Coordinates of C-alpha atoms in Angstrom, one line a residue:
Chain A
M1 CA -19.2 23.5 -0.7
T2 CA -17.5 24.6 2.2
Q3 CA -18.5 23.1 5.6
P4 CA -16.7 23.3 8.9
A5 CA -14.2 20.4 9.3
P6 CA -15.1 18.1 12.1
A7 CA -12.7 18.8 15.2
Q8 CA -11.2 15.2 15.2
A9 CA -9.4 16.1 11.6
A10 CA -8.4 19.7 12.5
L11 CA -5.9 18.2 15.3
P12 CA -3.0 16.2 14.8
S13 CA -2.9 12.4 15.6
H14 CA -2.4 11.2 19.1
S15 CA 1.0 11.8 20.3
G16 CA 3.2 9.5 19.0
V17 CA 0.5 7.4 17.3
T18 CA 0.6 7.2 13.3
D19 CA -3.1 6.7 11.9
L20 CA -3.1 4.2 9.0
Y21 CA -6.1 4.4 6.7
F22 CA -6.5 1.3 4.6
D23 CA -9.3 -0.1 2.6
F24 CA -9.7 -4.0 2.9
L25 CA -10.1 -3.8 -1.2
C26 CA -6.4 -2.4 -2.2
P27 CA -3.5 -5.1 -2.1
Y28 CA -1.2 -2.2 -1.5
A29 CA -3.2 -1.3 1.7
W30 CA -2.4 -5.1 2.6
R31 CA 1.5 -4.6 2.2
G32 CA 1.3 -1.1 4.0
L33 CA -0.6 -3.1 7.1
E34 CA 1.8 -6.0 6.9
L35 CA 4.6 -3.1 7.1
A36 CA 3.2 -1.5 10.1
D37 CA 2.8 -4.9 11.6
V38 CA 6.4 -5.6 11.9
L39 CA 7.0 -2.2 12.8
R40 CA 4.9 -2.0 15.9
R41 CA 5.7 -6.1 16.9
E42 CA 9.6 -5.6 16.1
H43 CA 10.4 -2.0 17.1
G44 CA 7.5 -0.5 19.4
L45 CA 6.2 1.9 16.7
K46 CA 2.4 2.6 17.3
F47 CA -0.2 2.5 14.8
R48 CA -4.0 3.0 15.0
L49 CA -6.1 1.2 12.4
R50 CA -8.3 3.4 10.5
H51 CA -10.8 2.7 7.6
F52 CA -11.0 4.7 4.3
S53 CA -13.3 3.6 1.7
L54 CA -12.1 3.8 -2.1
V55 CA -15.7 3.1 -3.3
Q56 CA -16.9 6.4 -1.2
G57 CA -13.9 8.4 -2.4
N58 CA -14.2 7.5 -6.1
H59 CA -17.8 7.8 -6.0
A60 CA -19.1 10.0 -8.8
E61 CA -21.6 11.5 -6.3
N62 CA -18.7 12.8 -4.6
P63 CA -16.8 15.5 -6.6
D64 CA -15.2 16.6 -3.5
R65 CA -13.7 14.1 -1.8
K66 CA -13.6 16.4 1.3
Y67 CA -17.4 16.7 1.7
P68 CA -19.0 13.6 0.6
T69 CA -22.6 13.4 -0.1
W70 CA -22.7 9.6 -0.6
W71 CA -21.6 7.5 2.1
L72 CA -20.7 3.8 2.1
T73 CA -22.2 3.8 5.9
D74 CA -25.9 5.0 4.7
Q75 CA -25.8 1.9 2.1
V76 CA -28.3 -1.2 2.5
A77 CA -25.8 -4.0 3.6
G78 CA -25.3 -6.6 0.8
Q79 CA -26.6 -4.0 -2.0
G80 CA -24.6 -2.3 -4.7
S81 CA -21.2 -3.5 -6.7
E82 CA -19.1 -6.6 -5.3
Y83 CA -16.6 -3.9 -3.9
Q84 CA -19.4 -1.8 -2.3
A85 CA -20.8 -4.8 -0.6
G86 CA -17.7 -6.5 0.4
S87 CA -15.8 -3.5 1.4
L88 CA -18.8 -2.2 3.5
N89 CA -19.0 -6.2 4.9
A90 CA -15.2 -6.1 5.8
F91 CA -14.9 -2.4 7.3
L92 CA -18.0 -3.6 9.8
A93 CA -16.4 -6.8 11.1
G94 CA -12.8 -5.1 11.2
Q95 CA -14.8 -2.6 13.5
A96 CA -16.3 -5.6 15.2
A97 CA -12.3 -6.8 15.6
M98 CA -11.4 -3.5 17.3
R99 CA -13.7 -4.0 20.1
Q100 CA -11.0 -6.6 21.2
T101 CA -7.4 -6.2 22.1
E102 CA -5.2 -4.4 19.6
D103 CA -3.3 -7.5 18.8
A104 CA -6.5 -9.5 18.2
A105 CA -7.6 -6.7 16.1
W106 CA -4.4 -6.4 14.0
A107 CA -4.4 -10.4 13.2
F108 CA -7.9 -10.5 12.5
T109 CA -7.6 -7.6 9.9
L110 CA -4.3 -9.2 8.6
E111 CA -5.9 -12.4 8.1
L112 CA -8.6 -10.8 6.0
L113 CA -6.2 -8.9 4.0
R114 CA -4.0 -12.1 3.4
A115 CA -7.2 -13.9 2.6
R116 CA -8.0 -11.3 0.0
H117 CA -4.7 -10.5 -1.8
A118 CA -2.4 -13.2 -0.6
A119 CA -4.5 -16.2 -1.3
P120 CA -4.5 -17.9 -4.6
E121 CA -8.4 -16.9 -4.5
K122 CA -9.3 -13.6 -3.3
A123 CA -11.7 -14.1 -0.5
D124 CA -15.4 -12.8 -0.9
L125 CA -15.6 -10.1 1.5
A126 CA -19.3 -9.7 1.2
N127 CA -19.5 -13.3 2.4
D128 CA -20.1 -13.5 6.2
G129 CA -18.4 -17.0 6.0
T130 CA -14.9 -15.3 4.9
M131 CA -15.6 -12.9 8.0
R132 CA -16.0 -16.0 10.4
A133 CA -13.3 -17.6 8.9
A134 CA -10.8 -14.9 9.7
A135 CA -12.2 -14.5 13.1
E136 CA -11.1 -18.1 13.9
G137 CA -7.7 -18.5 15.6
T138 CA -7.4 -14.4 15.8
L139 CA -10.4 -13.3 17.8
D140 CA -12.9 -14.4 20.7
T141 CA -15.3 -15.7 18.1
A142 CA -18.3 -15.7 20.5
R143 CA -17.7 -12.0 21.1
F144 CA -17.1 -11.3 17.3
E145 CA -20.3 -12.8 16.6
A146 CA -22.1 -10.5 19.4
D147 CA -20.3 -7.5 18.1
F148 CA -20.9 -8.0 14.7
A149 CA -24.6 -8.4 15.2
D150 CA -24.6 -4.4 16.5
Q151 CA -24.6 -3.1 12.9
D152 CA -25.9 0.4 14.0
G153 CA -22.9 0.4 16.2
L154 CA -20.6 -0.6 14.2
R155 CA -21.5 1.9 11.3
A156 CA -21.2 4.6 13.9
A157 CA -17.5 3.8 14.3
L158 CA -16.8 3.4 10.7
R159 CA -18.3 6.5 9.7
D160 CA -15.8 8.5 12.2
D161 CA -13.3 7.0 10.4
L162 CA -14.8 7.9 6.6
Q163 CA -15.4 11.4 8.1
A164 CA -11.9 11.8 9.4
S165 CA -10.1 10.5 6.3
A166 CA -12.5 12.7 4.1
S167 CA -11.9 15.7 6.0
L168 CA -7.9 14.9 5.5
G169 CA -8.0 14.5 2.0
V170 CA -7.1 10.9 1.8
F171 CA -7.5 9.5 -1.7
G172 CA -5.9 6.1 -1.6
T173 CA -4.3 3.3 0.5
P174 CA -2.4 2.9 2.5
T175 CA -2.3 6.4 3.7
Y176 CA 0.2 7.2 6.9
H177 CA -0.9 10.2 9.2
L178 CA 2.0 10.9 11.0
P179 CA 2.0 12.1 14.6
G180 CA 3.8 15.2 13.5
G181 CA 0.9 15.9 11.1
D182 CA 2.3 14.8 7.9
I183 CA -0.1 12.5 6.0
A184 CA 0.8 10.8 2.5
Y185 CA -0.2 7.9 0.4
F186 CA 2.7 5.1 0.2
R187 CA 2.4 2.5 -2.3
F188 CA 5.3 0.2 -2.9
A189 CA 5.1 -3.2 -4.8
N190 CA 7.1 -5.6 -2.8
L191 CA 6.0 -7.0 0.7
V192 CA 8.5 -5.8 3.2
T193 CA 8.6 -8.3 6.4
E194 CA 12.3 -8.4 7.3
P195 CA 12.4 -6.2 10.5
G196 CA 15.6 -4.4 9.4
A197 CA 14.5 -3.7 6.0
A198 CA 11.2 -2.5 7.7
L199 CA 12.8 0.1 9.7
D200 CA 14.7 1.2 6.6
L201 CA 11.6 1.5 4.5
W202 CA 9.9 3.4 7.4
T203 CA 12.7 5.7 8.3
L204 CA 13.0 6.6 4.0
Y205 CA 9.4 7.3 3.9
T206 CA 9.2 9.6 6.8
K207 CA 12.5 11.4 6.0
V208 CA 10.8 12.3 2.4
L209 CA 7.8 14.0 4.3
S210 CA 10.3 15.8 6.9
D211 CA 12.5 17.2 4.1
G212 CA 12.9 20.7 4.0
A213 CA 12.0 20.8 0.3
L214 CA 8.3 20.0 1.3
I215 CA 8.4 17.0 -1.2
E216 CA 4.9 16.5 -2.3
T217 CA 5.1 13.9 -4.8
I218 CA 7.2 11.1 -5.9
K219 CA 5.4 8.8 -8.7
R220 CA 7.0 6.8 -11.0
A221 CA 6.3 7.1 -14.7
K222 CA 4.7 3.5 -16.0
Chain B
M1 CA -3.5 1.1 -29.3
T2 CA -0.2 -1.2 -29.2
Q3 CA 2.5 0.6 -31.4
P4 CA 6.2 -0.6 -31.1
A5 CA 8.0 2.0 -28.9
P6 CA 10.7 3.9 -30.7
A7 CA 14.2 2.6 -30.0
Q8 CA 15.1 5.6 -28.0
A9 CA 12.9 4.7 -25.3
A10 CA 13.7 1.0 -24.7
L11 CA 17.1 1.8 -23.9
P12 CA 18.1 3.3 -20.6
S13 CA 19.5 6.9 -20.5
H14 CA 23.1 7.3 -21.8
S15 CA 25.6 6.1 -19.2
G16 CA 25.8 8.4 -16.0
V17 CA 23.3 11.0 -17.6
T18 CA 20.1 11.7 -16.2
D19 CA 17.4 13.3 -18.6
L20 CA 15.3 15.8 -16.9
Y21 CA 11.8 16.1 -18.7
F22 CA 10.2 19.6 -18.0
D23 CA 7.6 22.1 -19.5
F24 CA 8.3 25.7 -19.4
L25 CA 4.8 26.1 -17.9
C26 CA 5.3 24.3 -14.8
P27 CA 6.3 25.9 -11.5
Y28 CA 7.6 22.6 -10.1
A29 CA 9.6 22.0 -13.3
W30 CA 11.5 25.5 -12.3
R31 CA 12.3 24.3 -8.9
G32 CA 13.6 21.0 -10.4
L33 CA 15.7 23.0 -12.8
E34 CA 17.3 25.1 -10.3
L35 CA 18.0 21.6 -8.2
A36 CA 19.7 20.1 -11.5
D37 CA 21.6 22.9 -12.0
V38 CA 23.1 23.0 -8.9
L39 CA 23.9 19.4 -8.8
R40 CA 25.8 19.7 -12.3
R41 CA 27.7 22.7 -11.2
E42 CA 28.6 22.0 -7.8
H43 CA 28.6 18.1 -7.5
G44 CA 29.4 17.2 -11.3
L45 CA 26.3 15.3 -11.8
K46 CA 25.1 14.9 -15.5
F47 CA 21.6 16.1 -17.0
R48 CA 20.1 16.1 -20.1
L49 CA 17.3 18.8 -21.0
R50 CA 14.4 17.0 -22.4
H51 CA 11.1 18.6 -23.4
F52 CA 7.6 17.0 -22.2
S53 CA 4.4 19.0 -23.0
L54 CA 1.8 19.0 -20.5
V55 CA -0.8 20.4 -23.2
Q56 CA -0.2 17.6 -25.2
G57 CA 0.1 14.8 -22.4
N58 CA -3.2 16.2 -20.9
H59 CA -4.8 16.9 -24.4
A60 CA -8.6 15.4 -24.7
E61 CA -7.5 13.6 -27.8
N62 CA -4.6 11.6 -26.2
P63 CA -6.5 9.5 -24.1
D64 CA -3.5 7.0 -23.9
R65 CA -0.3 9.2 -23.1
K66 CA 2.0 6.7 -24.5
Y67 CA 0.5 6.9 -28.2
P68 CA -0.6 10.3 -29.0
T69 CA -2.4 11.2 -31.8
W70 CA -2.4 15.2 -30.8
W71 CA 1.1 16.3 -31.3
L72 CA 2.1 20.0 -30.1
T73 CA 4.7 19.9 -33.0
D74 CA 2.0 19.7 -35.6
Q75 CA 0.3 22.9 -34.3
V76 CA 0.5 26.3 -36.2
A77 CA 2.7 29.0 -34.1
G78 CA 0.8 31.3 -32.2
Q79 CA -2.4 29.3 -32.5
G80 CA -4.4 27.5 -29.7
S81 CA -4.8 28.4 -26.0
E82 CA -2.1 30.7 -24.4
Y83 CA -0.5 27.5 -23.0
Q84 CA -0.3 25.7 -26.4
A85 CA 1.1 28.6 -28.1
G86 CA 3.7 29.9 -25.0
S87 CA 5.0 26.1 -24.7
L88 CA 5.3 25.6 -28.1
N89 CA 7.3 28.7 -28.5
A90 CA 9.2 28.6 -25.6
F91 CA 10.5 24.7 -26.2
L92 CA 11.3 25.8 -29.9
A93 CA 13.5 28.8 -28.3
G94 CA 14.8 26.2 -25.7
Q95 CA 15.9 23.9 -28.8
A96 CA 17.7 26.5 -30.5
A97 CA 19.3 27.3 -27.2
M98 CA 20.7 23.7 -27.0
R99 CA 22.4 24.1 -30.2
Q100 CA 24.8 26.3 -28.6
T101 CA 27.0 25.2 -25.6
E102 CA 25.5 23.2 -22.8
D103 CA 26.2 25.9 -20.0
A104 CA 24.5 28.4 -22.2
A105 CA 21.5 26.4 -23.1
W106 CA 21.2 25.8 -19.4
A107 CA 21.6 29.6 -18.7
F108 CA 19.1 30.5 -21.2
T109 CA 16.5 27.6 -20.0
L110 CA 16.5 29.0 -16.3
E111 CA 16.3 32.6 -17.4
L112 CA 13.1 31.8 -19.2
L113 CA 11.6 29.6 -16.2
R114 CA 12.4 32.3 -13.8
A115 CA 11.0 35.1 -16.0
R116 CA 7.6 33.1 -15.9
H117 CA 7.8 31.7 -12.2
A118 CA 10.0 34.0 -9.9
A119 CA 9.3 37.3 -11.3
P120 CA 6.7 39.4 -9.9
E121 CA 4.9 39.4 -13.4
K122 CA 4.7 36.1 -15.3
A123 CA 6.6 36.1 -18.6
D124 CA 4.2 36.0 -21.7
L125 CA 6.0 32.7 -23.4
A126 CA 4.2 33.2 -26.7
N127 CA 5.9 36.6 -27.3
D128 CA 9.2 36.4 -29.1
G129 CA 10.3 39.5 -27.1
T130 CA 10.2 37.2 -23.9
M131 CA 12.9 34.7 -25.8
R132 CA 15.0 37.5 -27.0
A133 CA 15.3 39.1 -23.2
A134 CA 16.2 35.5 -21.9
A135 CA 18.6 35.0 -24.9
E136 CA 20.5 38.5 -23.9
G137 CA 23.4 37.7 -21.5
T138 CA 22.9 33.6 -21.7
L139 CA 23.5 33.3 -25.5
D140 CA 24.9 34.3 -28.4
T141 CA 22.1 36.4 -29.6
A142 CA 23.2 36.3 -33.3
R143 CA 23.3 32.6 -33.6
F144 CA 20.2 32.4 -31.3
E145 CA 18.3 34.4 -34.1
A146 CA 19.4 32.4 -37.1
D147 CA 18.8 28.9 -34.9
F148 CA 15.2 30.2 -34.0
A149 CA 14.5 31.1 -37.4
D150 CA 15.1 27.1 -38.4
Q151 CA 11.4 26.1 -37.0
D152 CA 11.4 23.0 -39.2
G153 CA 14.5 21.8 -37.8
L154 CA 13.5 22.8 -34.2
R155 CA 10.4 21.0 -34.4
A156 CA 12.0 18.0 -35.6
A157 CA 14.3 18.1 -32.5
L158 CA 11.4 19.2 -30.2
R159 CA 9.3 16.0 -31.6
D160 CA 12.0 13.5 -30.7
D161 CA 11.6 14.6 -27.1
L162 CA 8.0 14.4 -27.1
Q163 CA 8.2 11.0 -28.5
A164 CA 10.5 9.9 -26.0
S165 CA 8.6 11.0 -23.1
A166 CA 5.4 9.8 -24.2
S167 CA 7.0 6.4 -25.0
L168 CA 8.5 6.3 -21.5
G169 CA 4.8 7.2 -19.8
V170 CA 6.0 10.8 -18.5
F171 CA 2.8 12.6 -17.1
G172 CA 4.2 15.5 -15.2
T173 CA 7.2 17.6 -14.4
P174 CA 9.9 17.8 -13.7
T175 CA 10.2 13.9 -14.3
Y176 CA 14.0 12.6 -13.8
H177 CA 14.9 9.5 -16.1
L178 CA 18.0 8.2 -14.3
P179 CA 21.0 6.2 -15.9
G180 CA 20.0 2.9 -14.3
G181 CA 16.4 3.3 -15.7
D182 CA 14.4 4.1 -12.8
I183 CA 11.9 7.2 -13.7
A184 CA 9.9 9.5 -11.8
Y185 CA 7.8 12.7 -11.5
F186 CA 9.5 14.7 -8.4
R187 CA 7.5 17.5 -6.9
F188 CA 8.5 19.6 -4.1
A189 CA 7.3 23.0 -3.1
N190 CA 10.3 24.7 -1.9
L191 CA 13.4 26.1 -4.0
V192 CA 16.6 24.6 -3.0
T193 CA 19.7 25.9 -4.1
E194 CA 22.1 25.2 -1.1
P195 CA 24.7 22.7 -2.5
G196 CA 24.8 20.6 0.4
A197 CA 20.8 20.6 0.8
A198 CA 20.7 20.0 -2.8
L199 CA 22.6 16.8 -2.9
D200 CA 20.9 15.3 -0.1
L201 CA 17.7 15.8 -1.7
W202 CA 18.9 14.3 -4.7
T203 CA 20.1 11.3 -2.2
L204 CA 16.8 11.2 -0.8
Y205 CA 15.1 10.9 -4.2
T206 CA 17.2 8.3 -5.8
K207 CA 17.3 6.4 -2.8
V208 CA 13.4 6.1 -2.9
L209 CA 13.5 4.7 -6.5
S210 CA 16.3 2.3 -5.7
D211 CA 14.8 0.5 -2.3
G212 CA 13.8 -3.1 -2.8
A213 CA 10.5 -2.7 -1.7
L214 CA 10.1 -1.0 -5.1
I215 CA 8.3 2.4 -4.2
E216 CA 6.0 3.6 -6.8
T217 CA 4.0 6.6 -5.2
I218 CA 4.4 9.0 -2.1
K219 CA 1.8 11.7 -2.4
R220 CA 0.9 13.9 0.4
A221 CA -3.0 14.0 0.9
K222 CA -4.3 17.8 1.0

């Protein structure tokens, strides 16, 4: 089960940029992206959107998360469980959005996460109509249609994210990979959008990861 | 599977006192107790030693950790795996030590944890000789011998701790149950015994639990 890790995962994130791994299926990822969006808009922090698949990470055929044998990117569109089909479709639409401006990609991604997790009725991610609705008002829709049709190219880009997250041992979302190399899942229940509170929360999270005690886990009992 | 929780678990910890749940088997619990010992000796914080059994918590017959059917306290002494026999023996010795002064109980508990986790060779917790060696220099040994012989009384006291931790949903050690009601597993890799660093680390941990975002988990990917 030992295979060489890809070069991408062996290097720290780009200087100054935090990689944010998320899955559209995850309500905590939605909160994590709202937090990061405030930090980038109000405080100038840099984040890169990256995809991690919970369906792939938890798949029975992937006992070692670091070396998957079952890949979401190898699946036929629309097949499998609602979660499998929906997350693949949303990831590919998200990859298409990332071909436009950074602000547009964030707006689309947040729109889709809100439609799934903040709306009264959970949006169906397997439905292309959900993707088009999220593109309205956030993207150049003609360009989105053209890019979203390039399924092979989008799958290749998604595969890069899935390979990177697997190699890093990502197991849940949101997970932030800091410029210094620290990487940790960060789950919180309450939406934080006030700029001061967002910066305080981010400072607290990063302080936990940089403490000399080498904190590995803080997890509430329930 | 719903049974009424015991009154003990429904109430917050005693005012101002943090309950520290630990298992002698766990190297992270050792570090957690060293931290708490510095905090109580150097900074006047109050902790109460409480036992949580990893063998019981992870037992296949206890799919719902909150409502165990398999209890460590129902097992015959010396039987089962090395971990089962050793942890039961250590817990009972620890309960005997807690009948002496608070400082003596802490000294004995730390001595046993160090013999298990800091010594070049892991102490055998199933061996009563290990218990007697830890009692030397930390306890009134004659009283310890008499108390350690009261296996029924010690098992009843241990059962109270196991019931309380089960009801609270404790799943690993060390877990701290703060006076305000917050309760979380706290795992860190590096021993912290310098008083200033210990207080900083504790402040950071408690700040994570009191943040308005309601942080549920911070966990490193590996």
